[in-house]
Coordinates of C-alpha atoms in Angstrom, one line a residue:
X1456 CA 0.0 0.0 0.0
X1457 CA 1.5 3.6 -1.3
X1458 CA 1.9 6.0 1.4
X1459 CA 2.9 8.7 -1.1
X1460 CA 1.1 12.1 -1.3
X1461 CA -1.3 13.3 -3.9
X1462 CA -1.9 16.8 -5.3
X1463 CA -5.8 16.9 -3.7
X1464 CA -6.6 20.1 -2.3
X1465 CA -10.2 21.0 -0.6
X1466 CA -11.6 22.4 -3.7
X1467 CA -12.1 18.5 -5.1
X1468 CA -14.8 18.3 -1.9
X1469 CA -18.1 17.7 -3.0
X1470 CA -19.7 21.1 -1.2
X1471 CA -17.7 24.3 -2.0
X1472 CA -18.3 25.7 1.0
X1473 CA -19.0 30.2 0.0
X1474 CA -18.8 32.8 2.4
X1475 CA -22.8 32.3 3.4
X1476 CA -22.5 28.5 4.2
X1477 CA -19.1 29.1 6.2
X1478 CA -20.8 32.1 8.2
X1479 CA -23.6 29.4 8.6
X1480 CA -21.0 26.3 9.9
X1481 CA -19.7 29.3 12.3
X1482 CA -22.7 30.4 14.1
X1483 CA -24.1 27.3 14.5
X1484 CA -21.0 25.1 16.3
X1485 CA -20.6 28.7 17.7
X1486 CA -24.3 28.0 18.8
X1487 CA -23.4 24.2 19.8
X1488 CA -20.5 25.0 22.3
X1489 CA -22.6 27.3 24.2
X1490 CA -25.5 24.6 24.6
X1491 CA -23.1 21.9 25.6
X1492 CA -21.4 24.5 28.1
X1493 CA -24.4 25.2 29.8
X1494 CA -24.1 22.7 33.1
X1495 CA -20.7 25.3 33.7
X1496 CA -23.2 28.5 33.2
X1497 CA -26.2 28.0 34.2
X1498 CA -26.9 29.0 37.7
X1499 CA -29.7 26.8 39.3
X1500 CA -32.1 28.2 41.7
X1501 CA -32.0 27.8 45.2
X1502 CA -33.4 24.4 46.8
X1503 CA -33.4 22.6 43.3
X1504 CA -31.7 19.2 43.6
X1505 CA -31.1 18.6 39.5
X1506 CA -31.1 20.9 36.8
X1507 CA -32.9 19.8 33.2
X1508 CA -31.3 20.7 29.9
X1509 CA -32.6 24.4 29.0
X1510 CA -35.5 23.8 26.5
X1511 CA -34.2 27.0 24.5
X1512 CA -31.2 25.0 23.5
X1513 CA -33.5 22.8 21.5
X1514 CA -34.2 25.4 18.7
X1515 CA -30.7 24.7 17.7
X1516 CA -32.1 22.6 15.7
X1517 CA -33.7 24.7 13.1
X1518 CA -30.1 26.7 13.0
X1519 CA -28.7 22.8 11.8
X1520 CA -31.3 23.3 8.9
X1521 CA -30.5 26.4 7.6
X1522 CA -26.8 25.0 7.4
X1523 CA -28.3 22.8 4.8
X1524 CA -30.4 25.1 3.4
X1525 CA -27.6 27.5 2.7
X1526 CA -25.6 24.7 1.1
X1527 CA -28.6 23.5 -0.9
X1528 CA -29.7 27.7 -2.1
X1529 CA -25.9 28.8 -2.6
X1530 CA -25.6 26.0 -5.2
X1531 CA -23.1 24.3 -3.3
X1532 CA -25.0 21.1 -3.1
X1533 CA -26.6 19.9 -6.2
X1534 CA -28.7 16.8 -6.9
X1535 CA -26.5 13.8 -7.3
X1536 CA -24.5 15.2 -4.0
X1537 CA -27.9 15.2 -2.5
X1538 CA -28.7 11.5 -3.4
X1539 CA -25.1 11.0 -2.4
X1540 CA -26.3 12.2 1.3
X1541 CA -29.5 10.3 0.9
X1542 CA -27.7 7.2 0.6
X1543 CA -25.0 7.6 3.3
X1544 CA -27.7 8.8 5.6
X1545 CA -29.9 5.6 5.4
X1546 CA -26.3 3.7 5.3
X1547 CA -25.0 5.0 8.5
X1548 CA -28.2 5.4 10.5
X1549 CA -28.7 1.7 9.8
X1550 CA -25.6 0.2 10.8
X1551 CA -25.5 2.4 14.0
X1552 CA -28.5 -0.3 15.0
X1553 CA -26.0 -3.1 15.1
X1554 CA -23.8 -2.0 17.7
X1555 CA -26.8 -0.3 19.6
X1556 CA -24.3 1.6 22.1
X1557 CA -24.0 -1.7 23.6
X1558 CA -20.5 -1.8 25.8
X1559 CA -19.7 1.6 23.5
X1560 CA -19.7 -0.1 20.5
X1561 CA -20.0 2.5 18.2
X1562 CA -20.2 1.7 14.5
X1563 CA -21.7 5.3 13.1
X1564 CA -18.4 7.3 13.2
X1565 CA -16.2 5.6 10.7
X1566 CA -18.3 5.5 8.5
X1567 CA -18.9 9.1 8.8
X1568 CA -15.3 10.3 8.8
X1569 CA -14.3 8.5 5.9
X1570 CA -17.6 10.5 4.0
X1571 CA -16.1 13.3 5.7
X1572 CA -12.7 13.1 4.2
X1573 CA -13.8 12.3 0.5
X1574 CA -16.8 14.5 0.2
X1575 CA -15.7 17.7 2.5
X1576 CA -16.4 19.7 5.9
X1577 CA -19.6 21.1 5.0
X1578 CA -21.0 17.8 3.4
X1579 CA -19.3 15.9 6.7
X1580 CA -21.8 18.8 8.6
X1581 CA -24.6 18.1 7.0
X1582 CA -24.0 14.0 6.9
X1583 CA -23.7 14.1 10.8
X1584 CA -27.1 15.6 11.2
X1585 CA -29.0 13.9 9.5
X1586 CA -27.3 10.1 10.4
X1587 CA -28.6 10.8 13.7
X1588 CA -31.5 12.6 13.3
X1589 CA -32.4 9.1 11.1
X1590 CA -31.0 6.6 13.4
X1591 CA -32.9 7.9 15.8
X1592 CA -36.1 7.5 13.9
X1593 CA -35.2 4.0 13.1
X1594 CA -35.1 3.4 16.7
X1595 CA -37.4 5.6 18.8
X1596 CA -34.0 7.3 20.2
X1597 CA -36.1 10.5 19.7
X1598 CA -35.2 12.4 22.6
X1599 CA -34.0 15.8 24.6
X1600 CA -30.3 14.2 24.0
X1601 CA -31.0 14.1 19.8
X1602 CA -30.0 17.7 18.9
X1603 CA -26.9 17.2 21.5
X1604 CA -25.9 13.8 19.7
X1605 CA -26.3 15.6 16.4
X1606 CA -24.5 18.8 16.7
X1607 CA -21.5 16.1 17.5
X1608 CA -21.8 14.0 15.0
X1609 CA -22.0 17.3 12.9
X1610 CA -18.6 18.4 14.2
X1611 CA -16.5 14.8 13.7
X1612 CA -17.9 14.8 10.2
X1613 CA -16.9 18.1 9.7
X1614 CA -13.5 17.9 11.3
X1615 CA -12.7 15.5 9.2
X1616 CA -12.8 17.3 6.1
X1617 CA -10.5 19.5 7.9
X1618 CA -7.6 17.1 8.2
X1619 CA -4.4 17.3 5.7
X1620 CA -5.5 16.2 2.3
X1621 CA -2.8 15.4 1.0
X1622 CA -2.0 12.0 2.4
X1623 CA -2.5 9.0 1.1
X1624 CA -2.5 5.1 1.9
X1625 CA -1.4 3.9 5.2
X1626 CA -0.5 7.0 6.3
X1627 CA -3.6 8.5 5.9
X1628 CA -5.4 5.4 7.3
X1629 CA -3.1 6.1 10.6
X1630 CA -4.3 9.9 10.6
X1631 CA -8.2 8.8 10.5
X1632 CA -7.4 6.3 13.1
X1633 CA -5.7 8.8 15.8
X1634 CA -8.8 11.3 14.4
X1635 CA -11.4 8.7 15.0
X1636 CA -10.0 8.0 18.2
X1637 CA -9.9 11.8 19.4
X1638 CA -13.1 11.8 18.7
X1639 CA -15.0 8.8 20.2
X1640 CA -13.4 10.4 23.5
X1641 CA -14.2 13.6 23.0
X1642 CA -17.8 12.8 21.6
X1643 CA -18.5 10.9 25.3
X1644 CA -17.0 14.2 27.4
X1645 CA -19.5 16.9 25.2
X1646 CA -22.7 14.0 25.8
X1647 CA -21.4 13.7 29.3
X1648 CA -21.2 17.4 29.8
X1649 CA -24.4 18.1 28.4
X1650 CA -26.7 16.0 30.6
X1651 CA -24.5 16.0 33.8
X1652 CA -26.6 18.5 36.0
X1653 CA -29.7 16.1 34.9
X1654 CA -28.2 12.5 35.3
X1655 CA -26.4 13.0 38.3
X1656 CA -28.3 16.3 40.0
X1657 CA -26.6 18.9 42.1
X1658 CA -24.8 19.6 45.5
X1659 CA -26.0 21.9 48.1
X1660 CA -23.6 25.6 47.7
X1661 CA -20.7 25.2 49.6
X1662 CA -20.8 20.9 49.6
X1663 CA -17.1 19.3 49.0
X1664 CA -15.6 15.5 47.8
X1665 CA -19.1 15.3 45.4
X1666 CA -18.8 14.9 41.7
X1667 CA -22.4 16.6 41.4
X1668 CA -22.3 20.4 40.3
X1669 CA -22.5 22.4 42.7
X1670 CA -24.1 25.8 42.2
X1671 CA -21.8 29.0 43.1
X1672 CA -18.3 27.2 42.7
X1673 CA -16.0 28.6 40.5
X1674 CA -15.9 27.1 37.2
X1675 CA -12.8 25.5 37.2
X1676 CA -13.6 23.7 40.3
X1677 CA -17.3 22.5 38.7
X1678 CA -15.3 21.4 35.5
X1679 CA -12.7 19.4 37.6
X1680 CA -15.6 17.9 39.2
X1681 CA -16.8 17.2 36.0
X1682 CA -13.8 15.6 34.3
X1683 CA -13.7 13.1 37.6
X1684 CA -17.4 11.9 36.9
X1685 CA -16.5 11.0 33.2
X1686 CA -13.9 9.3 34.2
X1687 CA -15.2 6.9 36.3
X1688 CA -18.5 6.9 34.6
X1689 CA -17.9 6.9 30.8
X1690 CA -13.8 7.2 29.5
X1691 CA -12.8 4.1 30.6
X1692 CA -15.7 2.0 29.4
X1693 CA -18.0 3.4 26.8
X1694 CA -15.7 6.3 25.4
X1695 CA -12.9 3.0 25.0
X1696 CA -15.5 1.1 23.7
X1697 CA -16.2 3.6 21.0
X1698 CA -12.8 4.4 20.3
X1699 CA -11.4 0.8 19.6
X1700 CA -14.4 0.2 17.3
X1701 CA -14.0 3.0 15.1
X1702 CA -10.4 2.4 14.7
X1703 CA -10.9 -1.3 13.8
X1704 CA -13.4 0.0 11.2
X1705 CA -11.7 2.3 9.8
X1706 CA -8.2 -0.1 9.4
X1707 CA -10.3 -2.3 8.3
X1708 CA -13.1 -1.1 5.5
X1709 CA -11.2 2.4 5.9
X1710 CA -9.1 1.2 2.4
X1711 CA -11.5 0.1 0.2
X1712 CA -14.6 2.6 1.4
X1713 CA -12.3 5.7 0.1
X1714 CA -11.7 4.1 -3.0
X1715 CA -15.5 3.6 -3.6
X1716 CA -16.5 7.4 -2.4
X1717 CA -14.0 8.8 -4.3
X1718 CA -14.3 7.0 -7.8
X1719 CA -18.2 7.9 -6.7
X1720 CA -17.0 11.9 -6.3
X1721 CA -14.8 11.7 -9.7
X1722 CA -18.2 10.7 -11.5
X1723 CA -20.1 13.4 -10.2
X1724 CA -17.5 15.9 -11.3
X1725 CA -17.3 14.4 -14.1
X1726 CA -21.1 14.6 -14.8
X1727 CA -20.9 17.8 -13.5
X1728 CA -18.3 18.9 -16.5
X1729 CA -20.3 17.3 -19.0
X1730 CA -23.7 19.1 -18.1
X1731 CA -22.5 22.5 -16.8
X1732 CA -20.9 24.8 -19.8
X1733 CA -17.9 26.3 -18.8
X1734 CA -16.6 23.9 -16.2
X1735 CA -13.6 21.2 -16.3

């Protein structure tokens, strides 16, 4: 297997990302951090034992549309890259069934960084959303945690249209592996964060040796409460768990999956340049 490099640069992605869809992408992972921050913001009121996710934070999701509006009206996304997200949406929503979060295996992410790095950020984006939003459907996971899970999926997609393009082969097997693995961990400390108040409710003010929130502290000293829960709770076990299985997928269907997306891509360009005067 070659590890040589090859001339690819981003503007082979899929979705050409303009100065509307990037302003888009912005605000709404801009919008994403500050919902998952929330358990480190929010300040509860006095006598409340455990603190629900804000309900607010739920009308991120239209903001998640209008990313994919913006790509879809700016021209960025036409109709055989939609079908191309059709198909890796059912795909991946599917085969996220089979490992059913059981023990943390995790079999939506490989598939979703390997899309990802063929097809772009923006398309990555977009392809995060909706895997979850249709795994979900397919199994009643319908829930306050949804628009959490999918603003993360969102960003691994889109992160890993971000990585070097220019690798190739085993070396750029090894970079989605350590990228895959980054992000199973990180994916279970956002998830963790976001429903920490509400799974494991809050200390009295002034209440010491707890891993619970408790409402006054300084942040740093709620966060390092916070980084102690998902360790014990989550890191070891299901984080691992999701880890190890998106690196075995992607050593081992990583290879011939990239070939397939991208001779898929080159066809659409090409189709592209046959249809659309002017373009090569």
């Amino acid at each position: 297997m070659s590890t040589t490099t090859h001339p690819r640069t981003r503007r082979d992605a899929a979705i050409r990302l303009g100065p509307r869809s990037v302003a888009v992408l912005v605000l709404a992972s801009v919008a994403g951090l500050v919902m998952f921050l929330w358990p480190l913001i929010l300040q509860p009121a006095p006598g409340d034992t455990r603190v629900d996710q804000p309900f607010i934070f739920m009308v991120l999701l239209p903001v998640v549309v209008l990313v994919v509006v913006a790509e879809l009206t700016e021209g960025g996304m036409d109709s055989k890259i939609l079908a191309v997200l059709a198909v890796l949406t059912a795909v991946n929503g599917a085969i996220r069934l089979l490992g059913a979060g059981t023990a943390g295996i995790e079999t939506i992410f490989f598939l979703l960084i390997i899309a990802g790095r063929v097809y772009g950020a923006g398309f990555g984006f977009v392809l995060g959303c909706t895997s979850l939003f249709a795994s979900a459907l397919l199994s009643s996971g319908v829930g306050p945690w949804l628009p959490f899970q999918m603003m993360c999926a969102a960003w691994v997609g889109m992160g890993a249209g971000l990585l070097p393009s220019r690798l190739r082969g085993r070396a750029e097997i090894a970079l989605l592996v350590v990228y895959g693995v980054l992000a199973a961990y990180l994916y279970g400390f956002l998830m963790n964060l976001s429903s920490w108040p509400f799974a494991l409710g809050i200390a009295q003010a002034g209440a010491t040796d707890t891993a619970q929130m408790v409402p006054g502290d300084p942040v740093l000293e709620n966060l390092h409460r916070f980084v102690v829960y998902t360790l014990v709770t989550s890191t070891w076990g299901w984080d691992t768990g999701r880890a190890i299985t998106t690196a075995l997928c992607l050593i081992v269907l990583g290879p011939p999956l990239l070939v397939t997306l991208r001779r898929a891509l080159r066809r659409v360009h090409h189709v592209a340049s046959i249809t659309t005067p002017g373009t090569s």
